Coordinates of C-alpha atoms in Angstrom, one line a residue:
Chain A
M1 CA 23.5 -32.5 -73.1
K2 CA 27.1 -31.5 -74.0
R3 CA 26.1 -27.9 -74.3
A4 CA 24.4 -27.9 -70.9
R5 CA 27.6 -29.4 -69.4
E6 CA 29.7 -26.7 -71.0
A7 CA 27.4 -24.0 -69.7
L8 CA 27.5 -25.4 -66.2
Q9 CA 31.3 -25.5 -66.4
R10 CA 31.4 -21.9 -67.5
V11 CA 29.1 -20.9 -64.6
G12 CA 31.4 -22.7 -62.2
E13 CA 34.5 -21.1 -63.6
L14 CA 32.9 -17.7 -63.4
G15 CA 31.8 -18.4 -59.8
K16 CA 35.4 -19.3 -58.8
Q17 CA 36.7 -16.2 -60.4
I18 CA 34.2 -14.0 -58.6
L19 CA 34.8 -15.7 -55.2
G20 CA 38.5 -15.3 -55.7
R21 CA 38.3 -11.5 -55.9
R22 CA 38.8 -9.5 -52.8
S23 CA 36.4 -6.7 -54.0
F24 CA 33.5 -9.3 -54.0
W25 CA 34.0 -10.1 -50.3
V26 CA 34.3 -6.4 -49.5
R27 CA 31.0 -5.7 -51.2
A28 CA 29.3 -8.8 -50.0
L29 CA 30.3 -8.7 -46.4
L30 CA 31.8 -5.4 -45.3
L31 CA 29.0 -3.1 -46.5
P32 CA 26.1 -5.1 -45.2
G33 CA 28.1 -5.7 -42.0
L34 CA 28.6 -2.0 -41.5
V35 CA 24.9 -1.3 -42.2
L36 CA 23.9 -4.0 -39.7
L37 CA 26.3 -2.6 -37.1
W38 CA 24.9 0.9 -37.6
L39 CA 21.3 -0.1 -37.5
V40 CA 21.3 -3.0 -35.0
V41 CA 24.4 -3.4 -32.9
L42 CA 25.2 0.3 -32.1
P43 CA 21.7 1.3 -31.0
I44 CA 21.7 -1.6 -28.6
M45 CA 25.3 -1.0 -27.4
L46 CA 24.9 2.7 -27.0
V47 CA 22.1 2.6 -24.5
G48 CA 24.6 3.0 -21.7
P49 CA 24.5 2.0 -18.1
S50 CA 20.9 1.2 -17.2
E51 CA 18.7 -0.3 -14.7
K52 CA 15.5 -2.2 -15.2
V53 CA 12.3 -0.7 -14.0
P54 CA 11.2 -1.0 -11.2
S55 CA 14.5 -0.9 -9.4
A56 CA 14.9 -3.3 -6.6
E57 CA 18.0 -1.7 -5.0
K58 CA 16.2 1.4 -3.7
N59 CA 15.3 1.4 0.0
A60 CA 12.1 2.6 1.5
A61 CA 13.4 6.1 2.3
D62 CA 14.6 6.5 -1.3
S63 CA 11.2 5.5 -2.6
L64 CA 9.5 7.9 -0.3
Q65 CA 11.7 10.7 -1.4
M66 CA 11.0 9.9 -5.0
L67 CA 7.3 9.9 -4.4
Q68 CA 7.5 13.2 -2.6
A69 CA 9.4 14.8 -5.5
F70 CA 7.0 13.3 -8.0
L71 CA 4.0 14.7 -6.1
Q72 CA 5.7 18.1 -5.9
Q73 CA 6.3 18.0 -9.6
R74 CA 2.7 17.1 -10.3
L75 CA 1.4 19.9 -8.0
E76 CA 3.6 22.5 -9.8
I77 CA 2.4 21.2 -13.2
A78 CA -1.3 21.3 -12.0
S79 CA -1.1 25.1 -11.3
L80 CA -0.3 25.7 -15.0
R81 CA -3.7 24.5 -16.5
Q82 CA -1.8 23.1 -19.5
V83 CA -1.7 19.5 -20.7
A84 CA 1.2 17.8 -19.1
L85 CA 2.8 14.4 -19.0
V86 CA 3.1 12.2 -16.0
V87 CA 5.3 9.1 -16.1
D88 CA 5.1 6.8 -13.1
L89 CA 7.4 3.9 -14.0
P90 CA 6.9 1.8 -10.8
A91 CA 3.2 1.8 -11.5
R92 CA 3.9 1.3 -15.2
R93 CA 1.5 4.1 -15.9
L94 CA 1.7 7.2 -18.2
A95 CA -0.9 9.9 -18.0
L96 CA -1.9 13.1 -19.6
E97 CA -2.9 15.5 -16.8
V98 CA -4.7 18.8 -17.1
A99 CA -4.6 20.9 -13.9
G100 CA -4.0 17.9 -11.8
L101 CA -6.8 15.8 -13.4
P102 CA -5.6 12.7 -15.3
V103 CA -7.6 12.9 -18.6
R104 CA -5.9 9.9 -20.3
E105 CA -4.1 7.0 -18.7
V106 CA -2.1 4.5 -20.5
S107 CA -0.5 1.3 -19.3
I108 CA 3.1 1.0 -20.4
L109 CA 3.7 -2.1 -22.4
G110 CA 7.5 -2.1 -22.0
S111 CA 10.0 0.3 -20.5
H112 CA 13.7 0.8 -20.3
L113 CA 15.3 3.5 -18.2
A114 CA 19.0 4.4 -18.5
I115 CA 20.2 6.5 -15.6
P116 CA 23.8 7.6 -15.9
P117 CA 25.6 7.0 -12.5
A118 CA 26.3 10.7 -12.1
L119 CA 22.6 11.5 -12.1
R120 CA 21.3 9.2 -9.4
Q121 CA 20.3 12.2 -7.3
I122 CA 17.6 13.1 -9.7
A123 CA 15.0 11.5 -7.4
T124 CA 15.2 14.5 -5.1
T125 CA 14.5 17.0 -8.0
T126 CA 11.2 18.6 -7.3
R127 CA 10.9 20.7 -10.4
P128 CA 9.0 19.3 -13.4
F129 CA 11.0 18.7 -16.6
V130 CA 10.4 21.2 -19.4
G131 CA 10.1 20.0 -23.1
Q132 CA 12.8 21.4 -25.4
T133 CA 12.5 19.7 -28.7
Y134 CA 11.2 16.6 -30.4
R135 CA 11.4 14.3 -33.4
A136 CA 8.6 12.1 -34.6
S137 CA 7.6 9.8 -37.4
I138 CA 4.3 11.7 -37.7
P139 CA 3.6 15.4 -38.2
R140 CA 3.0 17.4 -35.1
Y141 CA -0.5 18.4 -36.3
P142 CA -2.3 17.0 -39.4
I143 CA -2.5 20.5 -41.1
T144 CA -4.3 20.9 -44.4
V145 CA -3.4 24.2 -46.2
V146 CA -6.3 25.8 -48.1
E147 CA -6.2 28.8 -50.3
A148 CA -9.2 31.0 -49.8
P149 CA -11.6 31.2 -52.8
S150 CA -11.6 34.5 -54.7
D151 CA -15.4 34.7 -55.0
T152 CA -18.6 32.9 -54.0
L153 CA -18.7 30.9 -57.3
Q154 CA -15.2 29.5 -56.7
A155 CA -16.2 28.7 -53.1
Q156 CA -19.2 26.7 -54.2
Q157 CA -17.1 24.7 -56.7
Q158 CA -14.5 23.8 -54.1
P159 CA -14.8 20.2 -52.9
P160 CA -15.4 19.6 -49.2
I161 CA -12.2 19.4 -47.1
W162 CA -11.9 16.1 -45.3
P163 CA -9.4 15.4 -42.6
P164 CA -6.3 13.7 -44.0
Q165 CA -6.2 9.9 -43.7
E166 CA -3.4 9.0 -41.5
D167 CA -1.4 5.7 -41.6
S168 CA -2.6 3.7 -38.6
G169 CA 0.8 1.8 -38.4
G170 CA 3.7 2.4 -36.1
V171 CA 4.4 5.7 -34.4
W172 CA 7.8 6.7 -33.0
V173 CA 8.3 9.9 -31.0
Y174 CA 11.3 11.3 -29.3
L175 CA 10.8 14.1 -26.8
E176 CA 13.8 15.9 -25.3
F177 CA 13.4 17.7 -22.0
D178 CA 15.7 19.9 -19.9
R179 CA 18.4 18.4 -17.7
G180 CA 19.1 15.7 -20.3
L181 CA 15.8 13.8 -19.9
E182 CA 14.8 12.0 -23.1
L183 CA 11.5 10.2 -23.6
W184 CA 11.2 7.7 -26.4
L185 CA 7.6 6.7 -27.1
L186 CA 7.7 3.7 -29.5
S187 CA 4.9 1.5 -30.6
P188 CA 5.7 -2.2 -30.9
P189 CA 6.5 -3.0 -34.5
A190 CA 3.8 -5.1 -36.1
S191 CA 5.8 -6.2 -39.1
L192 CA 9.4 -6.5 -40.3
G193 CA 9.0 -3.3 -42.3
E194 CA 7.9 -1.5 -39.2
R195 CA 10.8 -2.9 -37.2
L196 CA 13.2 -1.6 -39.9
E197 CA 11.5 1.8 -39.9
R198 CA 11.7 1.9 -36.1
W199 CA 15.5 1.1 -36.2
C200 CA 16.0 3.8 -38.8
F201 CA 14.1 6.3 -36.7
V202 CA 16.0 5.4 -33.5
G203 CA 19.4 5.4 -35.4
H204 CA 18.7 8.7 -37.1
T205 CA 17.5 10.4 -33.9
R206 CA 20.5 9.2 -32.0
L207 CA 22.8 10.5 -34.6
W208 CA 21.0 13.8 -34.7
R209 CA 21.2 14.0 -30.9
E210 CA 25.0 13.3 -30.9
V211 CA 25.6 15.9 -33.6
R212 CA 23.6 18.5 -31.6
W213 CA 25.5 17.6 -28.4
L214 CA 28.8 17.9 -30.2
Y215 CA 27.7 21.3 -31.6
R216 CA 26.7 22.5 -28.1
L217 CA 30.0 21.4 -26.7
L218 CA 32.0 23.1 -29.5
W219 CA 30.1 26.4 -29.0
Q220 CA 30.4 26.1 -25.2
R221 CA 26.7 25.8 -24.6
P222 CA 25.3 23.8 -21.7
A223 CA 25.4 20.1 -22.7
T224 CA 23.9 17.6 -20.3
L225 CA 24.3 13.9 -20.0
P226 CA 21.3 12.2 -21.6
M227 CA 18.9 10.1 -19.5
P228 CA 16.8 8.2 -21.9
I229 CA 13.5 6.5 -21.0
V230 CA 12.2 4.2 -23.6
L231 CA 8.5 3.4 -23.4
E232 CA 6.5 1.0 -25.6
L233 CA 2.9 2.2 -26.0
P234 CA 0.1 1.5 -28.5
P235 CA 0.3 3.8 -31.6
A236 CA -3.0 5.5 -30.9
D237 CA -1.9 6.5 -27.5
I238 CA 1.4 7.9 -28.7
R239 CA -0.4 9.9 -31.4
A240 CA -2.8 11.3 -28.8
I241 CA -0.1 12.1 -26.3
F242 CA 2.3 13.7 -28.8
R243 CA -0.4 15.9 -30.3
A244 CA -1.9 17.0 -27.0
L245 CA 1.3 18.3 -25.5
P246 CA 2.1 22.0 -25.8
D247 CA 5.5 23.1 -27.1
S248 CA 7.1 23.5 -23.7
A249 CA 5.4 20.5 -22.2
R250 CA 6.0 19.8 -18.6
L251 CA 6.8 16.3 -17.4
A252 CA 6.6 14.7 -13.9
L253 CA 8.7 11.6 -13.5
R254 CA 8.9 8.8 -10.9
Y255 CA 11.1 5.8 -11.3
Chain B
M1 CA 29.9 4.7 -47.4
I2 CA 31.7 7.8 -46.1
G3 CA 28.4 8.9 -44.5
I4 CA 27.9 5.6 -42.8
L5 CA 31.5 5.6 -41.4
L6 CA 31.1 9.2 -40.3
A7 CA 27.8 8.4 -38.6
W8 CA 29.3 5.4 -37.0
G9 CA 32.2 7.5 -35.8
V10 CA 30.0 10.2 -34.3
M11 CA 27.7 7.7 -32.6
G12 CA 30.7 5.7 -31.2
I13 CA 32.9 8.5 -30.0
V14 CA 30.5 11.1 -28.7
P15 CA 29.0 9.1 -25.9
M16 CA 32.5 8.1 -24.7
L17 CA 33.6 11.8 -24.9
R18 CA 30.5 12.9 -23.1
E19 CA 30.9 10.3 -20.2
A20 CA 34.5 11.4 -19.8
L21 CA 33.7 15.1 -19.7
W22 CA 30.8 14.5 -17.3
S23 CA 32.8 12.6 -14.8
L24 CA 35.0 15.7 -14.4
Q25 CA 32.0 17.9 -13.6
V26 CA 29.4 17.9 -10.9
A27 CA 25.8 17.8 -12.0
S28 CA 24.9 21.0 -10.2
V29 CA 21.3 21.0 -11.5
Y30 CA 20.5 18.0 -9.3
A31 CA 19.8 18.5 -5.7
E32 CA 22.1 16.8 -3.2
K33 CA 20.7 13.7 -1.5
V34 CA 19.9 14.5 2.2
P35 CA 19.3 11.9 4.9
A36 CA 15.6 11.4 5.1
D37 CA 13.4 11.2 8.2
E38 CA 10.9 8.5 7.1
A39 CA 8.0 9.6 9.4
A40 CA 8.3 13.3 8.2
L41 CA 8.4 12.1 4.6
R42 CA 5.2 10.1 5.1
R43 CA 3.5 13.2 6.6
T44 CA 4.7 15.4 3.7
I45 CA 3.5 12.8 1.1
A46 CA 0.1 12.5 2.8
R47 CA -0.2 16.3 2.7
L48 CA 0.8 16.5 -1.0
E49 CA -1.5 13.7 -2.0
G50 CA -4.3 15.6 -0.2
Q51 CA -3.5 18.8 -2.2
L52 CA -3.5 16.9 -5.4
A53 CA -6.8 15.1 -4.6
A54 CA -8.3 18.5 -3.8
R55 CA -7.7 19.5 -7.4
H56 CA -10.1 16.8 -8.6
P57 CA -13.4 18.6 -9.4
K58 CA -16.2 17.9 -6.9
G59 CA -19.0 18.7 -9.3
A60 CA -19.7 18.3 -13.0
Y61 CA -17.0 18.6 -15.6
L62 CA -16.3 17.8 -19.2
V63 CA -13.3 16.1 -20.8
V64 CA -12.8 16.4 -24.6
S65 CA -10.2 14.5 -26.7
T66 CA -9.2 16.4 -29.8
T67 CA -7.4 13.4 -31.3
E68 CA -10.3 11.0 -30.9
N69 CA -13.1 13.5 -31.1
R70 CA -14.8 12.1 -28.1
F71 CA -16.1 13.6 -24.9
W72 CA -16.7 12.3 -21.4
L73 CA -19.1 14.1 -18.9
Y74 CA -18.5 13.4 -15.2
V75 CA -20.2 14.4 -12.0
G76 CA -17.5 14.0 -9.4
R77 CA -15.9 10.7 -10.2
R78 CA -19.0 9.3 -11.9
L79 CA -19.2 9.1 -15.7
V80 CA -22.6 10.2 -16.7
R81 CA -22.3 10.4 -20.5
E82 CA -19.8 9.9 -23.2
G83 CA -19.9 10.1 -27.0
R84 CA -18.7 11.6 -30.2
C85 CA -17.9 15.2 -30.8
S86 CA -16.1 17.3 -33.4
T87 CA -13.1 19.5 -32.8
G88 CA -10.7 21.7 -34.8
S89 CA -10.0 20.6 -38.4
Y90 CA -6.3 21.8 -38.5
V91 CA -7.2 23.5 -41.8
Y92 CA -4.8 26.4 -42.4
L93 CA -6.8 29.0 -44.4
K94 CA -4.8 31.5 -46.4
G95 CA -6.6 34.6 -47.3
S96 CA -5.8 36.9 -50.2
G97 CA -4.8 39.8 -48.0
G98 CA -2.0 38.0 -46.3
Q99 CA -4.2 36.9 -43.4
S100 CA -4.3 33.3 -42.3
W101 CA -6.1 31.2 -39.7
L102 CA -5.4 27.8 -38.2
F103 CA -8.6 26.1 -37.1
Q104 CA -7.4 24.4 -33.9
T105 CA -9.2 23.6 -30.7
P106 CA -7.3 25.1 -27.7
R107 CA -6.1 22.6 -25.1
G108 CA -5.9 22.9 -21.4
Q109 CA -8.3 23.7 -18.6
F110 CA -11.2 26.1 -19.3
F111 CA -14.3 27.0 -17.4
V112 CA -17.9 27.5 -18.6
Q113 CA -18.3 31.3 -18.6
S114 CA -21.8 31.6 -19.9
K115 CA -24.7 29.4 -21.1
I116 CA -26.9 30.4 -24.0
V117 CA -30.2 29.1 -25.3
N118 CA -30.8 29.4 -29.0
P119 CA -27.4 30.9 -29.7
V120 CA -26.8 33.3 -32.6
W121 CA -23.5 32.9 -34.5
H122 CA -21.6 36.1 -34.7
K123 CA -19.6 35.3 -37.8
P124 CA -15.9 36.2 -37.6
D125 CA -13.8 37.4 -40.6
W126 CA -12.6 33.9 -41.6
A127 CA -16.3 32.8 -42.2
F128 CA -16.5 35.3 -45.0
V129 CA -13.0 34.6 -46.4
E130 CA -13.9 30.9 -46.5
E131 CA -17.0 31.6 -48.5
G132 CA -15.3 34.0 -50.9
K133 CA -17.3 37.0 -49.7
P134 CA -16.1 40.5 -48.8
I135 CA -15.7 41.0 -45.1
P136 CA -18.5 43.2 -43.7
P137 CA -17.8 45.9 -41.0
P138 CA -18.1 44.9 -37.4
G139 CA -21.7 44.9 -36.2
S140 CA -23.1 44.5 -39.7
P141 CA -26.3 42.4 -39.8
E142 CA -24.6 40.1 -42.3
R143 CA -22.4 38.9 -39.4
Y144 CA -25.3 37.3 -37.5
E145 CA -26.6 33.8 -38.4
Y146 CA -29.4 32.1 -36.7
G147 CA -30.0 28.4 -36.0
V148 CA -26.6 27.0 -37.0
L149 CA -25.2 26.5 -33.5
G150 CA -28.0 24.2 -32.3
R151 CA -30.2 24.7 -29.3
Y152 CA -27.6 25.5 -26.7
A153 CA -24.1 26.9 -26.4
L154 CA -21.6 27.1 -23.6
A155 CA -18.9 29.7 -23.8
I156 CA -15.5 28.6 -22.6
G157 CA -13.5 31.8 -23.3
N158 CA -11.7 33.5 -26.2
G159 CA -14.7 33.1 -28.4
Y160 CA -14.7 29.3 -28.2
L161 CA -18.0 27.5 -27.7
I162 CA -19.4 24.1 -27.0
H163 CA -22.4 24.0 -29.3
G164 CA -24.7 21.9 -31.5
T165 CA -24.4 21.3 -35.3
L166 CA -26.4 20.9 -38.4
Y167 CA -23.9 18.3 -39.6
Q168 CA -24.6 15.5 -37.1
R169 CA -23.1 12.9 -39.5
L170 CA -19.7 14.5 -39.2
L171 CA -19.6 14.0 -35.4
G172 CA -16.4 12.1 -34.5
L173 CA -14.4 13.9 -37.2
P174 CA -12.2 16.9 -36.8
V175 CA -14.1 19.4 -38.9
T176 CA -14.7 22.5 -36.8
H177 CA -13.1 25.9 -36.8
G178 CA -12.0 25.4 -33.2
C179 CA -15.3 25.1 -31.3
V180 CA -16.5 21.8 -29.8
R181 CA -19.6 20.5 -31.6
L182 CA -21.9 17.9 -29.9
G183 CA -24.9 16.0 -31.1
D184 CA -28.3 17.3 -30.1
A185 CA -29.1 14.8 -27.3
D186 CA -25.5 15.0 -25.9
L187 CA -25.6 18.8 -26.0
E188 CA -28.9 18.9 -24.0
V189 CA -27.4 16.7 -21.3
V190 CA -24.1 18.7 -21.2
Y191 CA -26.0 21.9 -21.1
R192 CA -28.2 20.8 -18.2
T193 CA -25.3 19.1 -16.2
L194 CA -22.6 21.8 -16.4
P195 CA -23.2 24.9 -14.3
I196 CA -21.4 28.2 -15.0
G197 CA -17.9 27.9 -13.7
A198 CA -17.7 24.1 -14.3
P199 CA -14.3 23.1 -15.6
V200 CA -13.8 21.8 -19.2
Y201 CA -10.6 19.8 -19.9
I202 CA -9.5 19.6 -23.5
Y203 CA -6.5 17.6 -24.6

C-alpha cells in the first residue's frame, strides 16, 4: 500500500515536471497544430472566392449565352472523334462524349465551383478547354510489364497473366486544363482513413500546383489564375472517366 | 518541420501573390461580354442543338467500355443488346530485340470497315514473341491460324477487330491484345445488326 502510494507520488511529480517544460507544450500542441492547419484549415481557406452551383445571380441572357458557348464547345469537340468530357453543372451532369454521342453519363453527387472575379467572362468562351496535365491516386493505365520468353519451353512454363487487382476504394483525380481550369474528381470518403488520404492528396496537389505556378512566374512563362471545379463522383465513374480520356483531352463546360 | 513550414508558406503566399498580379492584368484569353439579343440567342441555340442532335447515329451502333469490359448495341435510341466483352489487357510485352508492344484497345469513334465470316487470324509479330517462337517472314503459312477468332469478325481499322473467342469464361476481363472479343451469341447479334459503315464508340 505504502509502495503504491510512493509510486503514485512519483508519477505525479514526473507529470508536473513534464507539464512545466515549454518543450513539452511545443511538441504536444504546436506540431499537431501545424499539421492540422496544413491538412485541414488551409485547403478549406485557400479555395478562394467561389459561388455555389447553380448560380442564382445570372440573368436569362447570361444563361443563354452560356448555353450557346457550351453547345459550340461540344460541337467542336464532336468533330474530333476522340473521347471528351462534358461538364454541365446546372444539370448536375458529367458525360463522356465521343463524336457528340454521350457514351457514359454520371450524376454529380456534390460540386463546388470557384470562379475568380477576373474570369467571369468565361461564359462567352466558345473554344473547348484542352487538358494539360494531371495527378491521380491511381495509375493512368493498369500496365503489367512482361518479358518475352526466350523459347517455347519457357513460354509454356509461364503462368497466365491476369489483370492486376485494383483497390476498389477512394479515387482522387486532378485534371488541369488550359486557361487555368482545374477539375478535381473526388470520390466521397467511405472511412476516416480515406478521408485522410483525400486530404493528403488535395494538400499535396495544391502544393505541387503552387510550386509549378511559382516556377512559371519566375521563368516568365504564361501563368493563369486557377479556376477549380470540385466534383464528387462514385469511384468507379472517376476511374472510367480518367482512363478513357486521351492525353490532350477536350472539355466542354457549362456553369 | 522545415518542410511543413515551407509548404505552408508556399500555399499561403502564392495565391495572394497570384491574385495581386492578376488584378493588374487583363485576362485576354477570355472574350469580352457583349450585350445579347435574346431572340437571336434562342435561334442560335436551337440551330446548335439541331446540329448536335444530328450527330446521334440514326441506325445501328455499338458502344464499348474498356474499363468495365461491357458493350451496348443500339439501333437509333433503342438498346437492343448489352453484355460482357473483353478488351486490351494493358500488358506491356518486352521482346529480346528491343521491340515492345502495349496491348491496349484504341478509344474514340470508329466505323465498321468490313465484315468477315469464319475469319482467319493473320498472326502479327508479337504473337510469336509471346510464344517464344522465331518470327516468320511476312506471308509465311505459319502466320495464319484458323478457328480462333470465332464465327464472325468486324474490322474497325488499323488491324483491330471485333471478333469471337475460344476463352468465353474470360469475357468481362481485360485480356485481349487490343481487339474487342464477344461471346458467341452476342457476336452473332452484333454481326447481323451492324452494317458496314456503322459507328463503333470505344471509351
